[in-house]
Amino acid sequence: MYDVIIVGAGVTGCAIARELSKYKLNICVLEKCNDVGMGTSKANSAIVHAGEDPVPGSLKAKLNIRGNQLYEKFSQELNFPFKRNGSLVLCFDENDMEKLLNLKEQGEKNGVPGMEILNREEVLKMEPNLSDKVVAALYLPTGGITCPFNVTIALAENAYTNGVKFNLNTEVSGIVKVEDRYIIKTNKGEFQTNVVVNAAGLFSDDLNNMISNDKINIIPRKGEYCLFDKEVGNYVTKTLFQLPTKLGKGVLVTPTVHGNLLVGPDAQDLEDKYDLNTKQEALDFILNKAKLSVQDVPMSKIITSFSGLRAHGSTGDFIIGEVKDAKNFINAAAIESPGLTSAPAIGEMIAEIIVDKLSPKKNVNFNPYRKGIVKFDELNNRERENLIKQNPSYGKIICRCETVTEAEIIDSIKRPLGARDMDGVKRRTRAGMGRCQSGFCTPKIVDILSRELKQMPNEVTKFGNESRLLIGGKNKENI
Ligand SMILES: Cc1cc2nc3c(=O)[nH]c(=O)nc-3n(C[C@H](O)[C@H](O)[C@H](O)COP(=O)(O)OP(=O)(O)OC[C@H]3O[C@@H](n4cnc5c(N)ncnc54)[C@H](O)[C@@H]3O)c2cc1C
């Protein structure tokens, strides 16, 4: 019997879990995938939005602003990368200047600090690679970039070390209310709890609709991206948006916090919540759109493409709070953009609702700090030498593109809620994220995972279930 069960270990569920671990509560997270952060939280633009875009008065506006303010503190406590690089919303036509001014006014209503309208010369001083079409821009100094995998993993690890239980590979298939508690049916048996938090992302409508007559509907809205090599990572320094449309904030060009260049996304409303394919026409569309913002898009430096699915809710806003006809069932649903930015604030908001209900004592042992994996690549030569003396596996480079050592990979597996598959190692260490996209390091990482997890190499998967990398062979010698 739990006090609180959170369904979904994306950035929303993990931020809620971490916030609730500040209290003496028996908490459990149920996640259907093999790892945390396997849903929308692993494929997005990774921007910590300044907050000019959401409609004033909406939950999106309020939580975006608060989330943005919390990012520095969170990144320091939880040791994940975050950079306040600033954003620019570009205007390409003098006739659209009014729209740009309206956006600034909207930002002011939302409480975005420090915004400025810049003319072409002023913007060019900031970003020399802008296209000839740019006539002016709205500058948002509080915009930032982060690493969505690291944010989610850091929140989960910290929640876990503060006492939250995580049940991975556990899919919720039904929820029933029995007297004053909920029984949650899963592929791993039944769980009982006082309070349910629905943080199931794209599937948060299914969960809500299992228990409430107040039905909601989530539309999967796909966005595709091209990721460029680090060689062109400083092509722009700020996140470049185009004036937003009805479908969202449009195609952006941005440096990533790890030093790549990212272009995307588009917006396609789908029916299939599993369709993560990328298509030539969508990639052509975003690259053409990017040419509006910057000149000479360095097309030959694209190293991969990917897509993510936004959980677009029918109300247009986040759906957060206790469901009217289901006491103690709390939604954190329809968390589309700016959900990554807002996650720390959503955590606060949901925790406040639950603390109000259950009046728990404070967890006096709560430790807000989490230490991430040492990044060998970021150390100077002396620090590297010292580390290798202490642990020789820091001397073995496994991923050459991103300079990731064997010691980092072992740490990613052995740490709390450690990696259990190739993609888990990749998201924690960046091994396989570089120019060769894991062409060289895959066999070595399979070996390390197999050794550390005491699995046969042909049992090692890319992302759990049957996503095996090797087939055939009954024992190690046969493979
Ligand atoms: C193209 C795109 C660009 C974006 N850009 C930005 C951006 O730049 N900045 C920003 O702030 N936001 C951005 N977002 C939004 C942001 O990524 C999301 O708001 C955020 O990741 C949502 O997190 P979540 O935890 O709510 O959902 P998810 O990450 O999808 O997590 C939900 C979890 O629930 C699990 N689950 C679902 N059903 C069940 C079940 N029945 N049983 C058990 N587990 C279940 C899933 O496996 C998943 O792990 C973008 C989104 C997209 C798609």
Coordinates of C-alpha atoms and ligand atoms in Angstrom, one line a residue:
M1 CA 0.0 0.0 0.0
Y2 CA 1.5 3.3 -1.1
D3 CA 0.7 6.8 -0.2
V4 CA 1.4 8.0 -3.7
I5 CA 1.8 6.2 -7.0
I6 CA 3.1 8.2 -10.0
V7 CA 2.4 6.7 -13.4
G8 CA 5.1 7.7 -15.9
A9 CA 8.9 8.3 -15.4
G10 CA 9.3 11.1 -17.9
V11 CA 10.6 14.5 -16.8
T12 CA 7.2 15.3 -15.3
G13 CA 6.8 12.2 -13.2
C14 CA 10.4 12.3 -12.1
A15 CA 10.2 16.0 -11.1
I16 CA 7.1 15.2 -9.1
A17 CA 8.7 12.2 -7.4
R18 CA 11.8 14.2 -6.5
E19 CA 9.7 17.0 -5.0
L20 CA 7.5 14.5 -3.0
S21 CA 10.6 12.8 -1.7
K22 CA 11.1 15.9 0.5
Y23 CA 8.3 14.4 2.7
K24 CA 7.8 11.2 4.7
L25 CA 5.6 9.5 2.1
N26 CA 5.7 6.0 0.7
I27 CA 6.0 6.7 -3.0
C28 CA 6.3 4.5 -6.1
V29 CA 6.8 5.3 -9.8
L30 CA 5.4 2.9 -12.3
E31 CA 7.0 3.1 -15.8
K32 CA 6.3 0.8 -18.7
C33 CA 9.7 1.2 -20.3
N34 CA 13.1 -0.3 -19.4
D35 CA 14.4 3.1 -18.3
V36 CA 13.3 6.5 -17.1
G37 CA 12.9 9.3 -19.7
M38 CA 12.0 7.0 -22.7
G39 CA 8.9 8.9 -23.8
T40 CA 8.7 12.5 -25.1
S41 CA 11.4 13.5 -22.6
K42 CA 14.1 11.9 -24.7
A43 CA 13.3 13.7 -28.0
N44 CA 12.6 17.4 -27.9
S45 CA 14.4 20.7 -28.6
A46 CA 15.9 20.9 -25.1
I47 CA 15.2 24.6 -24.7
V48 CA 14.5 26.2 -21.4
H49 CA 12.0 28.6 -22.7
A50 CA 12.0 32.2 -21.5
G51 CA 8.1 32.2 -21.4
E52 CA 7.0 34.8 -24.0
D53 CA 4.9 32.3 -26.0
P54 CA 2.2 30.8 -23.7
V55 CA -1.1 32.6 -23.5
P56 CA -1.1 34.9 -20.4
G57 CA -3.0 33.5 -17.5
S58 CA -2.6 29.9 -18.7
L59 CA -0.9 27.2 -16.6
K60 CA 1.7 27.0 -19.4
A61 CA 2.6 30.6 -18.9
K62 CA 2.8 30.4 -15.1
L63 CA 4.7 27.2 -14.9
N64 CA 7.1 28.1 -17.7
I65 CA 8.2 31.3 -15.9
R66 CA 8.6 29.5 -12.6
G67 CA 10.3 26.5 -14.2
N68 CA 12.8 28.8 -16.0
Q69 CA 13.7 30.5 -12.7
L70 CA 14.3 27.2 -11.0
Y71 CA 16.6 25.7 -13.6
E72 CA 19.9 27.2 -12.2
K73 CA 19.2 25.8 -8.7
F74 CA 18.2 22.5 -10.1
S75 CA 21.2 22.1 -12.3
Q76 CA 23.5 23.0 -9.5
E77 CA 21.9 20.6 -7.0
L78 CA 21.4 17.8 -9.4
N79 CA 24.6 18.3 -11.5
F80 CA 23.1 18.4 -15.0
P81 CA 24.2 20.7 -17.8
F82 CA 22.3 24.0 -18.3
K83 CA 23.3 27.2 -20.1
R84 CA 21.4 30.5 -20.2
N85 CA 22.5 31.2 -23.8
G86 CA 19.6 33.5 -24.5
S87 CA 17.0 33.3 -27.4
L88 CA 16.1 35.4 -30.3
V89 CA 12.7 35.5 -32.0
L90 CA 13.4 36.5 -35.6
C91 CA 11.2 38.8 -37.8
F92 CA 11.6 38.6 -41.6
D93 CA 9.2 41.3 -42.7
E94 CA 8.8 45.0 -41.6
N95 CA 5.0 44.3 -41.8
D96 CA 5.4 41.7 -39.1
M97 CA 6.9 44.2 -36.6
E98 CA 3.6 44.6 -34.9
K99 CA 3.5 40.8 -34.2
L100 CA 7.0 41.0 -32.7
L101 CA 5.9 43.9 -30.5
N102 CA 2.8 42.0 -29.5
L103 CA 4.9 39.0 -28.5
K104 CA 7.1 41.2 -26.3
E105 CA 3.9 42.6 -24.7
Q106 CA 2.7 39.1 -24.1
G107 CA 6.1 38.2 -22.6
E108 CA 5.8 41.2 -20.3
K109 CA 2.3 40.0 -19.2
N110 CA 3.8 36.6 -18.4
G111 CA 6.6 38.1 -16.4
V112 CA 9.6 37.5 -18.8
P113 CA 12.5 39.7 -17.6
G114 CA 15.0 41.7 -19.7
M115 CA 13.4 41.5 -23.2
E116 CA 14.6 43.9 -25.9
I117 CA 13.6 44.5 -29.6
L118 CA 16.8 44.7 -31.7
N119 CA 17.2 46.0 -35.2
R120 CA 19.1 44.1 -37.9
E121 CA 22.5 45.6 -37.1
E122 CA 22.1 44.8 -33.4
V123 CA 21.1 41.2 -34.0
L124 CA 23.9 40.7 -36.5
K125 CA 26.4 41.7 -33.9
M126 CA 25.1 38.8 -31.7
E127 CA 24.7 36.3 -34.6
P128 CA 26.8 37.0 -37.7
N129 CA 25.4 33.9 -39.6
L130 CA 21.9 35.2 -39.8
S131 CA 20.2 35.2 -43.2
D132 CA 19.7 38.4 -45.2
K133 CA 16.0 38.2 -44.6
V134 CA 16.2 39.0 -40.9
V135 CA 14.9 42.6 -40.2
A136 CA 14.7 42.6 -36.4
A137 CA 14.4 40.3 -33.4
L138 CA 13.0 40.0 -29.9
Y139 CA 15.9 39.2 -27.6
L140 CA 15.1 37.0 -24.5
P141 CA 18.2 36.8 -22.3
T142 CA 16.6 34.2 -19.9
G143 CA 16.2 31.5 -22.6
G144 CA 18.4 28.5 -22.0
I145 CA 19.5 25.1 -23.2
T146 CA 19.8 21.9 -21.3
C147 CA 20.0 18.1 -21.7
P148 CA 16.6 16.5 -21.4
F149 CA 18.0 13.0 -20.7
N150 CA 20.3 14.3 -17.9
V151 CA 17.5 16.4 -16.3
T152 CA 15.2 13.4 -16.2
I153 CA 17.8 10.9 -15.0
A154 CA 19.1 13.3 -12.4
L155 CA 15.6 13.9 -11.0
A156 CA 15.0 10.2 -10.9
E157 CA 18.3 9.3 -9.3
N158 CA 17.8 11.9 -6.6
A159 CA 14.2 10.8 -5.9
Y160 CA 15.4 7.2 -5.7
T161 CA 18.2 7.9 -3.3
N162 CA 15.7 9.9 -1.2
G163 CA 13.5 6.8 -0.9
V164 CA 11.1 6.7 -3.9
K165 CA 10.7 3.2 -5.4
F166 CA 10.9 2.9 -9.2
N167 CA 9.2 -0.1 -10.9
L168 CA 10.4 -0.2 -14.5
N169 CA 8.9 -2.4 -17.2
T170 CA 5.6 -2.1 -15.4
E171 CA 2.7 -1.1 -17.6
V172 CA -0.6 0.2 -16.1
S173 CA -3.5 -1.5 -17.8
G174 CA -6.4 -0.5 -15.4
I175 CA -7.3 1.6 -12.4
V176 CA -10.2 1.0 -10.1
K177 CA -11.3 2.9 -7.0
V178 CA -12.2 0.7 -4.1
E179 CA -13.6 2.6 -1.1
D180 CA -10.9 5.3 -0.3
R181 CA -8.0 3.8 -2.3
Y182 CA -7.0 2.9 -5.8
I183 CA -6.0 -0.5 -7.2
I184 CA -3.7 -0.2 -10.1
K185 CA -3.5 -3.2 -12.5
T186 CA -0.2 -3.8 -14.3
N187 CA 1.6 -6.6 -16.1
K188 CA 3.6 -7.0 -12.8
G189 CA 0.5 -7.5 -10.6
E190 CA -1.6 -5.1 -8.6
F191 CA -0.5 -2.0 -6.6
Q192 CA -2.6 -0.1 -4.1
T193 CA -2.4 3.5 -3.2
N194 CA -4.1 6.5 -1.6
V195 CA -3.2 9.0 -4.3
V196 CA -2.5 8.4 -8.0
V197 CA -0.6 10.9 -10.1
N198 CA -1.1 10.6 -13.9
A199 CA 2.1 11.6 -15.6
A200 CA 1.8 9.2 -18.5
G201 CA 2.6 11.7 -21.3
L202 CA 1.0 10.7 -24.6
F203 CA -1.1 8.1 -22.8
S204 CA -2.3 10.4 -20.0
D205 CA -5.7 10.5 -21.7
D206 CA -6.0 6.7 -21.4
L207 CA -5.3 6.9 -17.7
N208 CA -7.6 9.8 -17.0
N209 CA -10.4 8.1 -19.0
M210 CA -10.0 4.8 -17.0
I211 CA -11.3 6.6 -13.9
S212 CA -13.2 9.8 -14.9
N213 CA -16.2 10.7 -16.9
D214 CA -14.6 14.0 -17.7
K215 CA -12.8 12.6 -20.7
I216 CA -9.7 14.1 -22.2
N217 CA -8.0 13.5 -25.6
I218 CA -4.3 13.6 -26.4
I219 CA -3.2 14.1 -30.0
P220 CA 0.3 13.0 -30.8
R221 CA 1.9 16.0 -32.6
K222 CA 5.2 14.9 -34.2
G223 CA 8.2 17.1 -34.6
E224 CA 11.3 16.1 -36.7
Y225 CA 14.9 17.3 -36.3
C226 CA 18.3 17.2 -37.9
L227 CA 21.3 17.1 -35.6
F228 CA 24.6 18.5 -36.8
D229 CA 28.2 17.6 -36.0
K230 CA 30.0 19.5 -33.2
E231 CA 32.3 21.0 -35.9
V232 CA 29.4 23.5 -36.6
G233 CA 28.1 23.6 -33.0
N234 CA 29.0 27.3 -32.7
Y235 CA 27.4 28.3 -36.0
V236 CA 24.9 30.2 -33.8
T237 CA 25.2 30.9 -30.1
K238 CA 21.6 31.8 -29.2
T239 CA 18.5 29.8 -29.8
L240 CA 16.9 31.3 -33.0
F241 CA 13.1 31.1 -33.2
Q242 CA 10.9 32.4 -35.9
L243 CA 7.7 34.3 -35.2
P244 CA 5.3 31.7 -33.8
T245 CA 2.3 30.3 -35.7
K246 CA -0.9 28.5 -34.5
L247 CA 0.9 25.2 -34.5
G248 CA 3.6 26.3 -32.1
K249 CA 7.0 28.0 -31.9
G250 CA 8.1 27.0 -35.4
V251 CA 11.4 25.8 -36.7
L252 CA 14.4 26.7 -34.5
V253 CA 18.1 26.7 -35.0
T254 CA 20.1 26.3 -31.8
P255 CA 23.3 25.1 -30.3
T256 CA 22.8 22.2 -28.0
V257 CA 24.2 22.2 -24.5
H258 CA 26.7 19.5 -25.6
G259 CA 28.0 21.6 -28.5
N260 CA 26.1 20.3 -31.5
L261 CA 23.8 22.3 -33.7
L262 CA 20.1 21.4 -33.9
V263 CA 17.5 22.3 -36.5
G264 CA 13.7 21.5 -36.2
P265 CA 11.0 20.7 -35.4
D266 CA 8.0 20.7 -37.7
A267 CA 4.5 19.9 -36.4
Q268 CA 2.4 17.0 -37.8
D269 CA -0.8 15.9 -36.0
L270 CA -1.0 12.1 -36.1
E271 CA -3.2 9.3 -34.8
D272 CA -0.4 6.8 -34.1
K273 CA 1.2 7.4 -30.7
Y274 CA 4.2 5.2 -31.6
D275 CA 5.1 6.8 -35.0
L276 CA 8.6 8.1 -34.5
N277 CA 9.8 7.7 -38.1
T278 CA 11.6 10.5 -39.8
K279 CA 10.7 11.3 -43.4
Q280 CA 12.6 13.0 -46.1
E281 CA 9.9 15.6 -46.9
A282 CA 9.7 16.7 -43.2
L283 CA 13.4 17.0 -42.9
D284 CA 13.5 19.0 -46.2
F285 CA 10.8 21.2 -44.8
I286 CA 12.7 22.0 -41.6
L287 CA 16.0 22.6 -43.4
N288 CA 14.3 24.9 -45.9
K289 CA 12.7 26.8 -43.0
A290 CA 16.0 27.1 -41.2
K291 CA 17.4 28.9 -44.3
L292 CA 15.1 31.7 -43.4
S293 CA 17.0 32.2 -40.1
V294 CA 20.6 31.5 -41.1
Q295 CA 22.6 31.6 -44.3
D296 CA 24.4 28.6 -45.7
V297 CA 22.9 25.9 -43.4
P298 CA 25.9 23.5 -43.1
M299 CA 24.0 20.5 -44.7
S300 CA 27.0 18.2 -45.1
K301 CA 27.5 18.2 -41.3
I302 CA 24.2 16.5 -40.4
I303 CA 25.0 13.4 -38.3
T304 CA 21.5 12.1 -37.6
S305 CA 17.8 12.8 -37.6
F306 CA 15.1 12.0 -35.0
S307 CA 11.6 12.9 -34.0
G308 CA 9.5 13.4 -30.9
L309 CA 5.8 13.4 -30.2
R310 CA 4.1 16.2 -28.3
A311 CA 1.2 15.3 -26.0
H312 CA -1.1 17.9 -27.4
G313 CA -4.2 18.2 -25.2
S314 CA -7.7 19.2 -26.4
T315 CA -7.8 22.2 -24.1
G316 CA -4.5 23.7 -25.5
D317 CA -3.2 24.1 -21.9
F318 CA -1.5 21.7 -19.5
I319 CA -4.2 19.7 -17.6
I320 CA -3.0 19.7 -14.0
G321 CA -5.0 19.0 -10.8
E322 CA -7.4 16.7 -9.0
V323 CA -9.9 15.1 -11.3
K324 CA -13.4 16.4 -10.5
D325 CA -15.2 13.0 -10.2
A326 CA -12.2 11.0 -8.9
K327 CA -10.9 12.2 -5.5
N328 CA -7.1 11.8 -5.0
F329 CA -6.6 11.1 -8.7
I330 CA -4.3 13.9 -9.9
N331 CA -3.5 14.7 -13.5
A332 CA -0.3 16.0 -14.8
A333 CA -1.6 15.5 -18.4
A334 CA -1.1 17.1 -21.8
I335 CA 2.3 18.3 -20.9
E336 CA 3.5 19.4 -24.3
S337 CA 6.0 22.3 -24.8
P338 CA 7.1 24.0 -22.5
G339 CA 6.9 20.9 -20.4
L340 CA 10.6 20.3 -20.0
T341 CA 11.0 23.9 -18.9
S342 CA 8.0 23.7 -16.6
A343 CA 8.9 20.3 -15.0
P344 CA 10.4 21.7 -11.8
A345 CA 7.4 24.0 -11.3
I346 CA 4.9 21.2 -12.1
G347 CA 6.7 19.1 -9.4
E348 CA 6.1 21.9 -6.9
M349 CA 2.5 22.4 -7.9
I350 CA 1.5 18.7 -7.7
A351 CA 3.5 18.2 -4.4
E352 CA 1.6 21.2 -2.9
I353 CA -1.8 19.5 -3.8
I354 CA -0.7 16.2 -2.2
V355 CA 0.9 17.8 0.9
D356 CA -2.4 19.6 1.4
K357 CA -4.3 16.3 1.3
L358 CA -2.0 14.0 3.2
S359 CA -0.3 16.5 5.6
P360 CA 2.9 14.5 5.6
K361 CA 5.9 15.2 7.9
K362 CA 9.1 16.6 6.3
N363 CA 11.7 14.0 5.3
V364 CA 14.6 15.4 7.5
N365 CA 17.0 13.2 5.7
F366 CA 16.2 14.6 2.3
N367 CA 19.4 15.3 0.3
P368 CA 18.9 17.7 -2.6
Y369 CA 22.3 16.9 -4.1
R370 CA 23.2 14.3 -6.7
K371 CA 26.6 13.9 -8.3
G372 CA 26.6 13.0 -12.0
I373 CA 29.0 10.9 -13.9
V374 CA 32.5 12.4 -14.2
K375 CA 33.0 13.6 -17.8
F376 CA 36.5 12.7 -18.7
D377 CA 36.2 14.8 -21.9
E378 CA 35.7 17.9 -19.8
L379 CA 38.8 17.5 -17.7
N380 CA 42.3 19.0 -18.2
N381 CA 45.3 16.7 -18.7
R382 CA 46.4 16.8 -15.1
E383 CA 42.9 15.8 -13.8
R384 CA 42.8 13.0 -16.4
E385 CA 46.2 11.6 -15.3
N386 CA 45.1 11.6 -11.6
L387 CA 41.9 9.9 -12.5
I388 CA 43.6 7.2 -14.5
K389 CA 46.0 6.6 -11.6
Q390 CA 43.1 6.0 -9.3
N391 CA 41.1 3.9 -11.8
P392 CA 42.9 2.6 -14.9
S393 CA 39.6 2.1 -16.8
Y394 CA 39.5 5.9 -17.2
G395 CA 42.5 5.3 -19.5
K396 CA 40.4 3.2 -21.9
I397 CA 38.5 5.3 -24.4
I398 CA 35.4 3.4 -25.6
C399 CA 33.6 6.1 -27.6
R400 CA 36.2 8.0 -29.6
C401 CA 33.8 10.6 -31.1
E402 CA 32.7 11.8 -27.6
T403 CA 35.8 10.7 -25.6
V404 CA 33.8 8.4 -23.2
T405 CA 35.9 6.1 -21.1
E406 CA 35.2 2.6 -19.9
A407 CA 35.0 3.9 -16.3
E408 CA 32.1 6.3 -17.2
I409 CA 30.2 3.5 -18.9
I410 CA 30.6 1.2 -15.8
D411 CA 29.5 4.1 -13.6
S412 CA 26.4 4.6 -15.8
I413 CA 25.5 0.9 -15.2
K414 CA 26.3 0.7 -11.5
R415 CA 24.8 4.0 -10.2
P416 CA 21.3 4.2 -8.8
L417 CA 18.7 3.4 -11.4
G418 CA 21.6 2.6 -13.7
A419 CA 21.6 1.9 -17.4
R420 CA 20.3 -1.6 -18.5
D421 CA 20.7 -1.3 -22.2
M422 CA 22.7 0.5 -25.0
D423 CA 20.5 3.5 -25.1
G424 CA 20.6 3.9 -21.3
V425 CA 24.4 4.0 -21.5
K426 CA 24.2 6.5 -24.4
R427 CA 21.8 8.9 -22.6
R428 CA 23.9 8.8 -19.5
T429 CA 27.4 9.1 -21.0
R430 CA 26.9 10.3 -24.6
A431 CA 28.8 7.1 -25.8
G432 CA 27.4 6.7 -29.4
M433 CA 26.0 10.2 -29.7
G434 CA 28.9 11.5 -31.8
R435 CA 29.8 11.7 -35.5
C436 CA 29.9 7.9 -36.1
Q437 CA 26.6 7.4 -34.3
S438 CA 27.9 4.4 -32.3
G439 CA 29.4 2.6 -35.4
F440 CA 32.6 1.9 -33.5
C441 CA 31.7 1.6 -29.9
T442 CA 28.5 -0.6 -30.0
P443 CA 30.4 -4.0 -29.8
K444 CA 32.5 -2.7 -26.9
I445 CA 29.5 -1.4 -25.0
V446 CA 27.7 -4.6 -25.6
D447 CA 30.6 -6.4 -24.0
I448 CA 30.7 -4.1 -21.0
L449 CA 26.9 -4.3 -20.4
S450 CA 27.1 -8.1 -20.7
R451 CA 30.0 -8.3 -18.2
E452 CA 28.5 -5.9 -15.7
L453 CA 24.9 -7.1 -15.8
K454 CA 26.1 -10.8 -16.0
Q455 CA 24.0 -11.3 -19.2
M456 CA 24.9 -13.1 -22.4
P457 CA 25.9 -10.7 -25.1
N458 CA 22.8 -11.7 -27.1
E459 CA 20.6 -10.7 -24.2
V460 CA 21.9 -7.1 -24.3
T461 CA 19.2 -4.9 -25.9
K462 CA 19.1 -1.5 -27.4
F463 CA 16.2 -0.3 -25.4
G464 CA 14.7 -3.3 -23.5
N465 CA 12.1 -5.9 -24.5
E466 CA 13.2 -7.7 -27.7
S467 CA 15.4 -5.0 -29.1
R468 CA 18.4 -7.3 -29.1
L469 CA 21.6 -6.3 -30.9
L470 CA 22.9 -9.8 -31.5
I471 CA 21.0 -12.8 -32.6
G472 CA 21.9 -16.5 -32.5
G473 CA 24.4 -18.4 -30.3
K474 CA 23.4 -20.2 -27.1
N475 CA 26.6 -19.3 -25.3
K476 CA 29.2 -16.6 -25.4
E477 CA 31.7 -18.7 -27.4
N478 CA 29.2 -19.2 -30.3
I479 CA 28.6 -15.5 -30.8
Ligands
LIG1 C1 9.1 18.0 -30.9 C2 9.1 18.5 -29.4 C3 9.8 19.6 -29.0 C4 9.8 20.0 -27.7 N1 10.6 21.0 -27.3 C5 10.6 21.4 -26.0 C6 11.5 22.4 -25.5 O1 12.3 22.9 -26.2 N2 11.3 22.9 -24.3 C7 10.4 22.4 -23.4 O2 10.2 22.9 -22.3 N3 9.6 21.4 -23.8 C8 9.7 20.9 -25.1 N4 8.9 19.8 -25.5 C9 7.9 19.3 -24.5 C10 8.6 18.3 -23.5 O3 9.5 17.4 -24.2 C11 7.5 17.5 -22.8 O4 6.6 18.4 -22.3 C12 8.0 16.6 -21.7 O5 9.1 15.9 -22.1 C13 6.8 15.8 -21.2 O6 7.3 14.9 -20.2 P1 6.3 13.9 -19.6 O7 7.1 13.3 -18.5 O8 5.0 14.6 -19.3 O9 6.0 12.8 -20.7 P2 6.9 11.6 -21.2 O10 8.3 12.0 -21.3 O11 6.3 11.1 -22.5 O12 6.8 10.6 -20.1 C14 5.6 9.8 -19.9 C15 6.0 8.4 -19.4 O13 4.9 7.7 -19.1 C16 5.1 6.3 -19.5 N5 3.8 5.7 -19.6 C17 2.8 6.0 -20.5 N6 1.8 5.1 -20.3 C18 2.1 4.3 -19.3 C19 1.4 3.2 -18.7 N7 0.2 2.8 -19.1 N8 2.0 2.6 -17.7 C20 3.3 3.0 -17.3 N9 4.0 4.0 -17.8 C21 3.4 4.6 -18.8 C22 5.8 6.5 -20.8 O14 6.6 5.3 -21.1 C23 6.7 7.6 -20.5 O15 8.0 7.3 -20.0 C24 9.0 19.3 -26.8 C25 8.3 18.2 -27.2 C26 8.4 17.7 -28.5 C27 7.7 16.5 -28.9

